[in-house]
Structure formats: C-alpha cells, structure tokens
Amino acid sequence: MADQDNNSTPAHRQFSSPMLDGPDRAPSRAMLHPVGFSNEDFQKSIVGIASTWSMVTPCNMHIDRLAKEACKGVDGAGGKSIEFNTITISDGISMGTEGMKYSLVSREVIADSIETVVGCEGMDGFVAIGGCDKNMPACVMAMARMNRPSVFVYGGTIKPGCFEGKDVDIVSVFEAVGQHSAGKITDAELDGVTETAIPGPGSCGGMYTANTMASAIEAMGMSLPNSSAQAAVSDEKMMDSHDAGAAVMNLINNNIRPRDIMTKKAFENAITIVTVLGGSTNAVLHLIAMASAAGVDLSIDDFTRIGEKTPLLADLKPSGANVMMKLVDIGGTTPLMKMLLDRGLLHGDCMTVTGKTLAENLAKVDAKYPEGQTVIRDFDNPVKKDGHLVILYGNLAPEGAVAKLTGKEGLFFEGNAKVYESEDLAMKSILAGDIVKGDIVVIRREGPKGGPGMREMLGPTGAIMGAGLGNDVALITDGRFSGGSHGFVIGHITPEAHVGGPLALVENGDKISIDAEKREINLHISDEEMAERKKNWVKPEPRYTRGVLAKYAKLCNSASKGGVTDDDCGDV
C-alpha cells in the first residue's frame, strides 16, 4: 500500500497553516477568487466537503442539503470549506441486472475520486457524506489513504413505508416479487407494496448494508456519536452535518488523523457493533477493505474470534421484526455502545473524531433503553448467544466463505446442487418454480473477477423467501448478498469459480453440506474425483475486456481480502 503520509503535510505548510501563502501561489489564489474565496480565506485551513449527492437514488437525494450544513460548520469554526461531488450508484435499482456488476466497483471509483480531489487540491482535511452502501466504505477508505483530518457523516435512514398497516421497505418489494410469482399475492397487492415502500429520502430502512456500515463507522470512531441512528430528514441529521464541519477543524488544530483513530482495536469495536446489531455480510468485505487502506491487519477470522464472545441483541430487519427508525426512536446506538463498554466488549480507550476517546464520548450516556421496547434485547435474552456472521471453511471454500445465520435458519443443511453460471439464469429458474425442497442453489462466476464485480443476490434470495422456501432451500455463491438477504445463504466463497476455485467444479446433483456449528461447507465427492474435475477444468474467457469492469477484474484481489484494487501496487 502506498504511504500517503508524506502527501498529508505538503512542504509549504502544516495542517492549520495558510494553504496558499507566498507569491508563487498567486495563480492558485486567482483560480479560487471566482468560487468565493476572499483574501482572508487564504489564511485559513482549507476543508473539502465530499458530497455524494445524486438524484440517482433516494438514499442520496438529500445530501446536498447536508453538505451545505457541513460547509457552515467548517466556516463557523474558522476554516474555509470547498464543496465537491463524487458519484453514487443505486443497488436497489440495478439489483438483478447487468448494471449491478458496477456496484462494488463503484466503491473503488468513489474512493479513488475523493483521494484525487483532496490530494490534487491540497486540502487540509475533509468531511465526507455518504448515504448508500458503497459510497460509505469508499469515503472512509479515502480518509485512510490520505490520512488527513476527516469526519464521516451518514446521510441517515429512510422512514418506513406502510402498506396494509405494516412497515414496508425495499426488501418487502423483492420478497413480494417471489410471493407474486408463487401466486400468493395479487397484481394489485404487488403494486401496493411497490408504491409505498420508499416514502422519501434516506438509506434502506432495516439493518441492511447502509445502516450496518454507518453503525460500524461510528463505532470505529470516524463519525460523531449517534450519526448512524438518525433519520435522513431530521433536525438531528442537519445538526450532525454542521457539527462534523466544526469537528474536522478541531482535528486539524490538534493534528488528529484517521490512522490515529482507525486502529486494530477500533476495527474490533466496529465488528462488535455489527455483530450485536445483526449486520450485513457486506461488513466483512468492507471492513477488511477499509482496514487495508489504513494499513491494519484485519482478516475474516477476526469476525469469528469476536463473534464467539459477542451476542446478537437486535431484533431488526431483515431477520428480525423492526426497522431502523425504531432504534432511532428509542435513543439510537449510543446506549447500546455504553452497555457494551460497561461489559468490557468495546475498547473505550480508542480515539474518535470528537478528539475524545470512545469512553469519554459515552461517559454521560445512560446504558439503558426505555421500558417495553422490543428492538434491543437484554444480554440474558439474546436473539443469539454468539455472532451471526459465520466464516466457513471446507473443501468447497478453502480460503473461506461468509454466512449470516441468526439461528432462525437452522444450523445444518444438506442437499443436492442445482448449478447456474450466473445470477440471471438462477433467477429465471427460481421464478419458474424449478427449485424444490432440499435443493442447494449454486450461483457461480459472480465473484470479483468472474462477474466481474461480485453482484448481490437479493433477487434470488428474495424470490426464495417469497415462495415460502426459506427454510427448505439453501443458496451458495462466490458473489455476495444484499444486507436485505436472509435465509440459509452462503456467499464470498473463495477462491472464486473464475480462477478455478472448487465452486467451479460442482456439478448438478452433487451433495453439499453446510454445518454452521462446525463452520464447514463441503462438497461430498472423493479427492480423486475433485482432482479429475480440476484437471479437466478450462478457465472461461473474461466477460469484459475493456472499461471499468475489465480494469476492476484485472486489479482486484479476493473477496476474503476485501476485493480492493490497490492491495499491492508497489511493483510498477
């Protein structure tokens, strides 16, 4: 990993010193006068506001307003803000299509773009505001790479829709598709769910990937307290954005940088929160990618280690009953973190973007929720006594695989393989009613290199659940899952099929077993048969040979290492 520390303090200044002083910088000053700089502004710290605003998705459609508040926070604290944009994509819109292959790729593009602007313009620090799955870890990856004082702001969760008296969200729509295909709901009911599921701005409303990553980033110390548990449209979120601007100025003045905050213990805090909340399997992929950017040694086995001592306490969608707004309404994440700190499950001495330690941030927080709430269970009555993120090994996944098993799905599944070379082919088969009790749906060539881009399988998992087969069918893939997926599903199988991993050798009818207690996933054929199939295997041609997908396929590493593109760029 290239060390950006030298770039963090250009030779002509320190962080809180004038950015553009000296006669030789006159051209730079001339360029900045038209965008609103006064002569006095050149004596201030210059702070970027990286906005992921876009009308591509409701997750980010309000972030322009949050960015303006962050600018006010910087300017009010004595700095000079410069707002700039980067891209975002929508998983919910592209899910199940060829376009979804760009989703994980966008994480790398966004991280690269923020690094490019901050580095090129010589900013002293920055605030980054993310609202959807990939732009959130991307923002933090850029922070770790640049190692300049910075604060992450979560755009906030959406308020739930309502259909026939029940909370509904985007996952409700995917599952309704399966119900409709199985003849369980009418056209009018499908339309009703579709029309009410997304009532306005904000990220998907369960403990899906966006809310998972927001919670993890807060626990890591890279966003302000409770930033992860606020409604997208609320006074609290506007204040959070304003305060982030002021906070980054404090970090600049005290020379507190991301790598001072993003330590191994901070990542352990993040894993703990993800585990307690029942977060998305994507947290494994993204936290490892963020750790890689920060130079922290984090592996998939750390999730097992921490999960062994950490209970699942949250009853949140998709596996549970409640939407994220229910957690917001009872006080958010800070009471939960205080509970965990009091029990020794969090490292309280970790520095945070407030300039204080986690323990100092939580010192005045009550470690309890209101009586009668059903969102966060007591430690003596957990949803599951240990972690739900299960790392599996075996002859089908010698480098690991990731499952989200809350205990409701069962702990063992054995069945016969039905093999598909893409998500699209599997989806057609599921909707056609070809999948029956006891099947294990195998979707391969959807890994980082094979897809390329490691698509999420929310369509197939939603269709299986909607058809009422959630307890009777398993699904395994070298792709990944949406945070909204649930059921007996295993993803991130490595090595992936495209590079000759064992998943490439599975044939229709093969027996496969998944044992959550032993943490094993195995293909039941002999070693001799496995070797013969391997000898006869021919590597498929890449699906893309030019453009961003081809570049990603060429540069990315394994899902077990985060699927990042800058893992080993030293040898050029």
Coordinates of C-alpha atoms in Angstrom, one line a residue:
M1 CA 0.0 0.0 0.0
A2 CA 1.4 3.4 -1.0
D3 CA 2.0 5.5 2.1
Q4 CA 0.1 8.8 1.8
D5 CA 1.6 10.4 5.0
N6 CA 4.1 12.4 3.0
N7 CA 1.2 13.9 1.0
S8 CA -0.6 14.9 4.1
T9 CA 1.8 17.7 5.0
P10 CA 3.0 19.4 1.8
A11 CA 6.4 21.1 2.3
H12 CA 5.0 24.6 2.1
R13 CA 2.6 24.2 5.1
Q14 CA 1.3 22.4 8.1
F15 CA -2.3 21.5 8.6
S16 CA -3.5 24.6 10.4
S17 CA -1.2 27.0 8.5
P18 CA -2.1 29.1 5.4
M19 CA -2.7 27.0 2.4
L20 CA -1.9 29.4 -0.4
D21 CA 0.6 31.9 1.0
G22 CA 3.6 33.2 -1.0
P23 CA 3.9 34.9 -4.4
D24 CA 4.4 31.6 -6.2
R25 CA 0.8 30.6 -5.2
A26 CA -0.8 33.6 -6.8
P27 CA -2.2 31.6 -9.7
S28 CA -3.9 29.3 -7.2
R29 CA -5.4 32.3 -5.4
A30 CA -6.6 33.7 -8.8
M31 CA -8.4 30.5 -9.6
L32 CA -10.2 30.5 -6.2
H33 CA -11.4 34.1 -6.1
P34 CA -14.2 33.3 -8.6
V35 CA -15.5 30.4 -6.5
G36 CA -16.0 32.6 -3.4
F37 CA -12.6 33.0 -1.7
S38 CA -11.6 36.3 -0.1
N39 CA -8.0 37.3 0.7
E40 CA -8.7 36.4 4.3
D41 CA -9.8 32.8 3.4
F42 CA -6.3 32.1 2.1
Q43 CA -5.0 32.3 5.7
K44 CA -7.4 29.6 6.8
S45 CA -7.4 25.8 6.8
I46 CA -9.0 24.6 3.6
V47 CA -11.5 21.8 4.2
G48 CA -13.2 19.7 1.5
I49 CA -16.8 18.7 1.7
A50 CA -17.1 15.5 -0.3
S51 CA -20.8 15.1 -1.2
T52 CA -22.3 12.0 -2.7
W53 CA -25.5 13.9 -3.6
S54 CA -27.3 12.5 -6.6
M55 CA -30.9 12.1 -7.9
V56 CA -29.9 8.5 -8.9
T57 CA -31.3 7.1 -5.7
P58 CA -33.4 8.3 -2.7
C59 CA -30.5 7.3 -0.4
N60 CA -28.6 10.3 -1.6
M61 CA -31.1 12.8 -2.9
H62 CA -31.0 15.0 0.2
I63 CA -27.2 15.0 0.8
D64 CA -26.7 18.4 -1.0
R65 CA -28.5 20.0 2.0
L66 CA -26.3 18.1 4.4
A67 CA -23.2 19.2 2.6
K68 CA -24.3 22.8 2.9
E69 CA -24.6 22.4 6.6
A70 CA -21.2 20.8 6.9
C71 CA -19.8 23.9 5.0
K72 CA -21.4 26.2 7.5
G73 CA -19.8 24.1 10.3
V74 CA -16.4 24.5 8.8
D75 CA -16.7 28.1 8.1
G76 CA -18.1 28.9 11.5
A77 CA -15.2 27.2 13.2
G78 CA -12.6 29.3 11.3
G79 CA -11.9 27.2 8.2
K80 CA -12.8 27.6 4.6
S81 CA -15.0 25.0 3.0
I82 CA -14.9 23.8 -0.6
E83 CA -17.8 21.5 -1.6
F84 CA -17.2 18.9 -4.3
N85 CA -19.1 15.9 -5.6
T86 CA -18.4 12.3 -6.4
I87 CA -20.6 9.6 -7.9
T88 CA -23.0 7.1 -6.4
I89 CA -25.0 4.2 -7.8
S90 CA -28.1 2.5 -6.7
D91 CA -28.1 -1.1 -5.7
G92 CA -31.8 -1.2 -5.3
I93 CA -32.4 -0.1 -8.9
S94 CA -29.7 -2.2 -10.5
M95 CA -30.2 -5.3 -8.4
G96 CA -30.6 -8.4 -10.6
T97 CA -29.3 -6.7 -13.7
E98 CA -26.0 -6.5 -15.6
G99 CA -25.7 -3.0 -14.1
M100 CA -25.3 -4.4 -10.6
K101 CA -21.8 -5.5 -11.6
Y102 CA -20.8 -1.9 -11.2
S103 CA -21.9 -1.7 -7.6
L104 CA -18.8 -2.9 -5.8
V105 CA -16.6 -1.4 -8.5
S106 CA -18.1 2.0 -7.6
R107 CA -16.6 1.7 -4.1
E108 CA -13.2 1.8 -5.6
V109 CA -14.1 4.6 -8.1
I110 CA -15.5 6.7 -5.3
A111 CA -12.5 6.2 -3.0
D112 CA -10.2 7.0 -5.9
S113 CA -12.1 10.1 -6.8
I114 CA -12.2 11.6 -3.3
E115 CA -8.5 10.8 -2.9
T116 CA -7.8 12.5 -6.3
V117 CA -9.6 15.7 -5.4
V118 CA -8.3 16.1 -1.8
G119 CA -4.8 15.2 -3.0
C120 CA -4.8 17.4 -6.1
E121 CA -6.3 20.5 -4.3
G122 CA -4.1 20.2 -1.3
M123 CA -6.9 20.2 1.3
D124 CA -6.0 20.3 4.9
G125 CA -8.9 17.9 5.8
F126 CA -12.3 16.9 4.7
V127 CA -15.8 15.9 5.6
A128 CA -17.4 13.1 3.5
I129 CA -21.1 12.4 3.4
G130 CA -22.4 9.1 2.3
G131 CA -25.8 7.6 2.0
C132 CA -25.8 4.3 0.2
D133 CA -23.9 1.0 0.6
K134 CA -20.7 1.5 -1.4
N135 CA -20.1 5.2 -1.0
M136 CA -19.8 4.8 2.8
P137 CA -16.8 2.5 3.0
A138 CA -15.4 4.3 0.0
C139 CA -15.4 7.6 1.9
V140 CA -13.6 6.0 4.8
M141 CA -11.1 4.2 2.5
A142 CA -10.2 7.6 1.0
M143 CA -9.8 9.0 4.6
A144 CA -7.4 6.2 5.5
R145 CA -5.4 6.6 2.3
M146 CA -4.9 10.3 2.6
N147 CA -4.6 10.4 6.4
R148 CA -5.7 14.0 6.7
P149 CA -8.1 15.0 9.4
S150 CA -11.6 14.0 8.4
V151 CA -15.0 13.1 9.6
F152 CA -17.7 10.8 8.0
V153 CA -21.4 11.8 8.1
Y154 CA -24.0 9.2 7.4
G155 CA -26.9 10.5 5.3
G156 CA -29.4 8.8 7.6
T157 CA -32.0 6.1 7.4
I158 CA -35.3 6.3 5.5
K159 CA -38.6 6.4 7.3
P160 CA -40.6 3.2 6.7
G161 CA -43.4 2.9 4.2
C162 CA -46.7 1.5 5.2
F163 CA -48.9 -1.0 3.4
E164 CA -52.0 -2.6 4.9
G165 CA -50.9 -1.5 8.4
K166 CA -47.4 -3.0 8.2
D167 CA -44.0 -1.3 7.8
V168 CA -42.6 -2.0 4.3
D169 CA -39.3 -1.2 2.6
I170 CA -37.3 -2.2 -0.5
V171 CA -36.7 -5.8 0.7
S172 CA -40.5 -6.1 1.1
V173 CA -40.7 -5.4 -2.7
F174 CA -38.2 -8.1 -3.6
E175 CA -40.0 -10.6 -1.4
A176 CA -43.3 -9.6 -2.9
V177 CA -41.9 -10.5 -6.3
G178 CA -41.4 -14.0 -5.1
Q179 CA -44.8 -14.1 -3.5
H180 CA -46.4 -12.9 -6.7
S181 CA -44.6 -15.5 -8.7
A182 CA -45.8 -18.2 -6.3
G183 CA -49.4 -16.9 -6.7
K184 CA -49.6 -15.8 -3.0
I185 CA -50.4 -12.1 -3.7
T186 CA -52.3 -10.3 -6.5
D187 CA -51.1 -7.8 -9.0
A188 CA -52.8 -5.1 -7.0
E189 CA -51.0 -6.2 -3.8
L190 CA -47.6 -6.2 -5.6
D191 CA -48.3 -2.7 -6.9
G192 CA -49.4 -1.6 -3.4
V193 CA -46.1 -2.7 -1.8
T194 CA -44.1 -1.2 -4.7
E195 CA -45.8 2.2 -4.5
T196 CA -45.5 2.6 -0.7
A197 CA -42.1 1.0 0.1
I198 CA -40.0 4.1 -0.4
P199 CA -41.7 7.2 1.0
G200 CA -38.8 9.7 0.7
P201 CA -35.0 10.3 1.2
G202 CA -32.7 8.0 3.1
S203 CA -31.0 4.7 3.1
C204 CA -32.8 1.4 3.1
G205 CA -34.6 1.0 6.4
G206 CA -33.5 -2.2 8.0
M207 CA -30.2 -3.4 9.4
Y208 CA -29.1 -3.7 5.8
T209 CA -25.7 -2.7 4.4
A210 CA -26.1 1.1 4.7
N211 CA -27.2 1.1 8.3
T212 CA -24.7 -1.7 9.1
M213 CA -21.8 0.3 7.7
A214 CA -22.9 3.6 9.3
S215 CA -23.0 1.8 12.7
A216 CA -19.6 0.3 12.1
I217 CA -18.1 3.6 11.1
E218 CA -19.5 5.3 14.2
A219 CA -18.2 2.5 16.5
M220 CA -14.8 2.8 14.8
G221 CA -14.8 6.5 15.8
M222 CA -14.9 8.1 12.4
S223 CA -18.3 9.7 12.8
L224 CA -19.9 11.7 15.6
P225 CA -21.9 9.9 18.3
N226 CA -25.3 8.7 17.0
S227 CA -24.6 9.7 13.4
S228 CA -25.6 6.2 12.4
A229 CA -29.0 6.3 14.1
Q230 CA -30.7 9.4 12.8
A231 CA -33.5 9.9 10.2
A232 CA -32.3 11.3 6.8
V233 CA -34.8 14.1 7.0
S234 CA -34.5 15.5 10.6
D235 CA -33.1 18.3 12.6
E236 CA -30.7 15.9 14.2
K237 CA -29.1 15.0 10.9
M238 CA -28.7 18.6 9.9
M239 CA -27.0 19.3 13.2
D240 CA -24.8 16.2 12.8
S241 CA -23.6 17.6 9.5
H242 CA -23.0 21.0 10.9
D243 CA -21.1 19.6 13.9
A244 CA -19.0 17.4 11.6
G245 CA -17.7 20.6 9.9
A246 CA -16.7 22.0 13.3
A247 CA -15.2 18.7 14.4
V248 CA -12.9 18.4 11.4
M249 CA -11.5 21.9 12.3
N250 CA -10.8 20.6 15.8
L251 CA -9.0 17.6 14.4
I252 CA -6.9 19.8 12.1
N253 CA -6.0 22.1 15.0
N254 CA -4.9 19.1 17.1
N255 CA -3.4 17.1 14.2
I256 CA -5.6 14.1 14.8
R257 CA -5.6 11.9 11.7
P258 CA -7.7 8.9 10.5
R259 CA -4.9 6.4 11.2
D260 CA -4.7 7.7 14.8
I261 CA -8.4 6.6 15.0
M262 CA -8.6 3.6 12.7
T263 CA -6.5 1.2 14.8
K264 CA -6.9 -2.6 15.1
K265 CA -8.9 -2.1 18.3
A266 CA -11.2 0.4 16.5
F267 CA -11.9 -2.2 13.9
E268 CA -12.7 -4.7 16.6
N269 CA -15.2 -2.2 18.0
A270 CA -16.8 -2.0 14.6
I271 CA -17.1 -5.8 14.3
T272 CA -18.6 -5.9 17.7
I273 CA -21.4 -3.4 16.8
V274 CA -22.0 -5.2 13.5
T275 CA -22.4 -8.5 15.4
V276 CA -24.7 -7.1 18.2
L277 CA -26.9 -5.4 15.6
G278 CA -27.1 -8.4 13.2
G279 CA -25.5 -6.5 10.4
S280 CA -24.9 -7.4 6.8
T281 CA -22.4 -9.9 5.4
N282 CA -21.1 -7.0 3.4
A283 CA -19.5 -5.6 6.6
V284 CA -16.9 -8.4 6.3
L285 CA -15.9 -7.3 2.8
H286 CA -16.0 -3.5 3.5
L287 CA -14.3 -3.5 6.9
I288 CA -11.4 -5.6 5.5
A289 CA -11.1 -3.1 2.6
M290 CA -11.1 -0.2 5.0
A291 CA -8.5 -1.8 7.2
S292 CA -6.3 -2.5 4.1
A293 CA -6.5 1.2 3.3
A294 CA -5.5 2.1 6.9
G295 CA -2.6 -0.5 7.0
V296 CA -4.4 -2.5 9.7
D297 CA -4.1 -6.3 9.6
L298 CA -7.7 -7.5 9.7
S299 CA -8.9 -10.9 8.4
I300 CA -12.1 -12.8 8.1
D301 CA -11.1 -14.9 11.1
D302 CA -11.3 -11.8 13.3
F303 CA -15.1 -11.9 12.8
T304 CA -15.1 -15.5 14.2
R305 CA -12.9 -14.5 17.1
I306 CA -15.1 -11.5 18.1
G307 CA -18.3 -13.3 17.3
E308 CA -17.5 -16.1 19.8
K309 CA -17.9 -13.7 22.7
T310 CA -20.4 -11.2 21.3
P311 CA -24.2 -11.8 21.4
L312 CA -26.8 -10.8 18.7
L313 CA -29.1 -8.5 20.6
A314 CA -31.0 -6.5 17.9
D315 CA -34.4 -7.6 16.6
L316 CA -34.0 -5.7 13.3
K317 CA -34.9 -6.5 9.7
P318 CA -34.2 -8.5 7.6
S319 CA -34.0 -11.4 10.0
G320 CA -36.0 -9.6 12.8
A321 CA -39.1 -7.5 13.1
N322 CA -38.1 -3.9 13.4
V323 CA -37.0 -1.2 11.0
M324 CA -34.0 1.1 11.8
M325 CA -36.3 4.0 12.7
K326 CA -37.5 2.0 15.7
L327 CA -33.9 2.1 17.0
V328 CA -33.7 5.8 16.3
D329 CA -36.9 6.4 18.3
I330 CA -35.5 4.7 21.4
G331 CA -32.2 6.6 21.5
G332 CA -30.0 5.2 18.8
T333 CA -26.7 3.4 19.1
T334 CA -25.1 5.3 22.0
P335 CA -27.0 3.5 24.8
L336 CA -26.1 0.2 23.2
M337 CA -22.4 1.1 23.0
K338 CA -22.5 2.2 26.6
M339 CA -23.9 -1.2 27.5
L340 CA -21.2 -3.0 25.6
L341 CA -18.5 -0.8 27.1
D342 CA -19.7 -1.5 30.6
R343 CA -19.5 -5.2 29.9
G344 CA -15.9 -4.9 28.5
L345 CA -17.0 -5.7 24.9
L346 CA -15.7 -2.4 23.5
H347 CA -12.3 -0.8 23.7
G348 CA -13.0 2.5 25.5
D349 CA -9.5 4.0 25.0
C350 CA -9.9 4.3 21.2
M351 CA -9.6 7.9 19.9
T352 CA -12.6 9.3 17.9
V353 CA -13.3 12.2 15.6
T354 CA -14.6 14.2 18.6
G355 CA -11.0 14.5 19.8
K356 CA -12.0 12.3 22.8
T357 CA -11.9 8.6 23.4
L358 CA -14.9 6.4 23.0
A359 CA -15.3 6.1 26.7
E360 CA -15.2 9.9 27.1
N361 CA -17.9 10.2 24.5
L362 CA -20.1 7.8 26.3
A363 CA -19.4 9.0 29.8
K364 CA -22.8 10.7 30.3
V365 CA -24.9 8.2 28.3
D366 CA -27.4 6.0 30.1
A367 CA -26.8 2.3 29.4
K368 CA -30.4 1.5 29.0
Y369 CA -33.4 1.8 26.7
P370 CA -37.0 2.7 27.5
E371 CA -39.1 0.1 29.3
G372 CA -41.1 -2.1 26.9
Q373 CA -39.1 -1.5 23.8
T374 CA -38.6 -4.6 21.6
V375 CA -35.7 -3.6 19.4
I376 CA -32.6 -4.3 21.6
R377 CA -32.8 -7.4 23.9
D378 CA -31.1 -7.8 27.2
F379 CA -27.9 -9.7 27.5
D380 CA -29.6 -12.5 29.3
N381 CA -32.2 -12.9 26.5
P382 CA -30.2 -12.5 23.2
V383 CA -31.5 -13.3 19.8
K384 CA -28.4 -15.5 19.5
K385 CA -25.7 -16.0 22.2
D386 CA -22.9 -15.5 19.8
G387 CA -22.2 -13.9 16.4
H388 CA -24.4 -14.3 13.3
L389 CA -21.6 -13.7 10.8
V390 CA -20.2 -17.2 10.4
I391 CA -17.0 -17.8 8.5
L392 CA -17.0 -21.3 6.9
Y393 CA -14.1 -23.3 5.6
G394 CA -14.0 -26.7 3.8
N395 CA -13.1 -28.3 0.5
L396 CA -15.6 -26.0 -1.2
A397 CA -14.2 -22.9 0.4
P398 CA -10.5 -23.4 1.3
E399 CA -10.0 -19.7 1.7
G400 CA -13.3 -19.1 3.5
A401 CA -16.9 -18.2 2.9
V402 CA -19.3 -15.9 4.7
A403 CA -22.8 -16.7 6.0
K404 CA -25.3 -14.6 8.1
L405 CA -27.0 -17.2 10.3
T406 CA -29.1 -15.9 13.2
G407 CA -30.2 -19.4 14.3
K408 CA -33.7 -19.0 12.8
E409 CA -32.5 -20.7 9.6
G410 CA -31.2 -23.8 11.4
L411 CA -27.6 -24.8 11.9
F412 CA -27.2 -27.6 9.3
F413 CA -28.3 -28.0 5.8
E414 CA -27.5 -30.8 3.3
G415 CA -28.9 -31.0 -0.2
N416 CA -28.2 -31.5 -3.9
A417 CA -26.7 -28.9 -6.1
K418 CA -28.5 -27.1 -8.9
V419 CA -25.8 -25.2 -10.7
Y420 CA -26.1 -21.9 -12.5
E421 CA -23.4 -19.9 -14.3
S422 CA -24.9 -16.6 -13.4
E423 CA -27.5 -14.9 -11.2
D424 CA -29.8 -14.2 -14.2
L425 CA -30.1 -17.9 -15.0
A426 CA -30.8 -18.8 -11.4
M427 CA -33.4 -16.2 -11.0
K428 CA -35.3 -17.4 -14.1
S429 CA -35.3 -20.9 -12.7
I430 CA -36.5 -19.9 -9.2
L431 CA -39.4 -17.8 -10.7
A432 CA -40.3 -20.7 -13.0
G433 CA -40.8 -23.0 -9.9
D434 CA -37.8 -25.2 -10.7
I435 CA -36.4 -25.1 -7.2
V436 CA -37.8 -27.6 -4.7
K437 CA -37.2 -28.5 -1.1
G438 CA -33.8 -29.9 -0.5
D439 CA -32.1 -28.0 -3.3
I440 CA -28.9 -26.0 -2.9
V441 CA -28.8 -23.3 -5.5
V442 CA -25.2 -22.8 -6.7
I443 CA -24.6 -19.5 -8.4
R444 CA -21.1 -19.1 -9.7
R445 CA -18.9 -16.9 -11.8
E446 CA -20.3 -13.9 -9.8
G447 CA -17.1 -13.2 -7.8
P448 CA -15.0 -10.1 -8.0
K449 CA -13.1 -11.3 -11.1
G450 CA -15.7 -13.6 -12.6
G451 CA -18.7 -11.4 -12.6
P452 CA -16.9 -9.2 -12.7
G453 CA -17.9 -7.0 -9.7
M454 CA -19.5 -9.5 -7.2
R455 CA -23.2 -8.9 -7.7
E456 CA -25.6 -9.1 -4.7
M457 CA -28.1 -11.9 -4.8
L458 CA -31.1 -10.1 -3.3
G459 CA -33.3 -11.1 -6.2
P460 CA -32.8 -14.8 -5.9
T461 CA -32.9 -14.8 -2.0
G462 CA -36.0 -12.6 -2.0
A463 CA -37.7 -14.8 -4.5
I464 CA -36.9 -18.0 -2.5
M465 CA -38.2 -16.3 0.7
G466 CA -41.3 -15.0 -1.1
A467 CA -42.0 -18.5 -2.5
G468 CA -42.0 -19.9 1.0
L469 CA -38.9 -22.0 0.6
G470 CA -36.6 -20.0 3.0
N471 CA -36.4 -23.0 5.4
D472 CA -36.1 -25.6 2.7
V473 CA -33.6 -24.3 0.2
A474 CA -30.0 -23.1 0.6
L475 CA -28.1 -20.8 -1.8
I476 CA -24.3 -20.6 -2.1
T477 CA -22.3 -18.3 -4.3
D478 CA -18.9 -16.7 -5.0
G479 CA -20.9 -13.5 -5.3
R480 CA -22.3 -11.6 -2.3
F481 CA -25.6 -10.7 -0.6
S482 CA -27.5 -7.6 0.0
G483 CA -27.9 -6.7 3.6
G484 CA -31.6 -7.4 3.0
S485 CA -30.9 -11.1 2.2
H486 CA -31.8 -13.7 4.8
G487 CA -32.3 -17.4 4.9
F488 CA -29.7 -20.2 4.6
V489 CA -27.4 -18.4 2.3
I490 CA -23.6 -18.5 2.0
G491 CA -21.5 -16.1 -0.1
H492 CA -18.0 -14.8 -0.7
I493 CA -16.9 -18.4 -1.4
T494 CA -13.1 -18.2 -2.1
P495 CA -11.2 -18.9 -4.3
E496 CA -14.0 -17.9 -6.7
A497 CA -15.0 -20.1 -9.6
H498 CA -13.5 -17.9 -12.3
V499 CA -10.0 -18.6 -11.0
G500 CA -10.5 -22.3 -10.6
G501 CA -11.8 -22.5 -7.1
P502 CA -13.7 -25.6 -6.1
L503 CA -17.0 -24.0 -6.7
A504 CA -16.2 -24.2 -10.4
L505 CA -16.1 -28.0 -10.2
V506 CA -19.6 -28.5 -8.7
E507 CA -22.0 -30.5 -10.9
N508 CA -25.8 -30.8 -10.8
G509 CA -26.8 -33.4 -8.3
D510 CA -23.7 -33.2 -6.2
K511 CA -24.3 -33.5 -2.4
I512 CA -23.2 -30.4 -0.4
S513 CA -23.4 -29.9 3.3
I514 CA -23.3 -26.7 5.3
D515 CA -22.6 -27.0 9.1
A516 CA -22.8 -23.7 11.0
E517 CA -21.7 -25.3 14.3
K518 CA -18.5 -26.8 12.8
R519 CA -18.2 -23.8 10.4
E520 CA -17.7 -26.0 7.4
I521 CA -19.0 -26.2 3.8
N522 CA -18.1 -29.3 1.9
L523 CA -18.7 -30.9 -1.5
H524 CA -19.2 -34.6 -1.0
I525 CA -17.1 -36.1 -3.8
S526 CA -13.8 -38.0 -3.5
D527 CA -10.5 -36.3 -3.6
E528 CA -9.8 -38.3 -6.8
E529 CA -13.0 -37.1 -8.4
M530 CA -12.1 -33.5 -7.3
A531 CA -8.7 -33.8 -8.9
E532 CA -10.0 -35.2 -12.1
R533 CA -12.5 -32.4 -12.5
K534 CA -9.8 -29.9 -11.7
K535 CA -7.6 -31.4 -14.4
N536 CA -10.4 -31.0 -17.0
W537 CA -11.5 -27.5 -16.0
V538 CA -10.9 -24.8 -18.5
K539 CA -10.8 -21.2 -17.4
P540 CA -13.6 -19.2 -19.0
E541 CA -12.9 -16.1 -21.1
P542 CA -13.5 -12.8 -19.3
R543 CA -16.9 -11.3 -19.8
Y544 CA -15.4 -7.8 -20.2
T545 CA -12.1 -6.9 -21.8
R546 CA -12.2 -3.0 -21.8
G547 CA -13.6 -0.4 -19.5
V548 CA -14.0 -0.1 -15.8
L549 CA -15.3 -3.6 -15.2
A550 CA -12.3 -5.1 -17.0
K551 CA -9.9 -2.9 -15.0
Y552 CA -11.6 -4.0 -11.8
A553 CA -11.4 -7.7 -12.7
K554 CA -7.7 -7.3 -13.5
L555 CA -6.7 -5.4 -10.4
C556 CA -9.0 -6.6 -7.6
N557 CA -7.9 -9.2 -5.0
S558 CA -10.0 -11.9 -3.4
A559 CA -13.3 -11.3 -1.6
S560 CA -11.6 -12.7 1.5
K561 CA -9.1 -9.7 1.3
G562 CA -11.8 -7.1 0.6
G563 CA -11.9 -7.1 -3.2
V564 CA -9.8 -4.0 -3.3
T565 CA -7.8 -2.7 -6.3
D566 CA -4.8 -1.2 -4.6
D567 CA -3.6 -4.2 -2.5
D568 CA -0.2 -4.5 -4.0
C569 CA 0.8 -1.6 -6.2
G570 CA 4.4 -1.4 -5.1
D571 CA 5.9 -3.2 -8.1
V572 CA 5.3 -0.9 -11.0

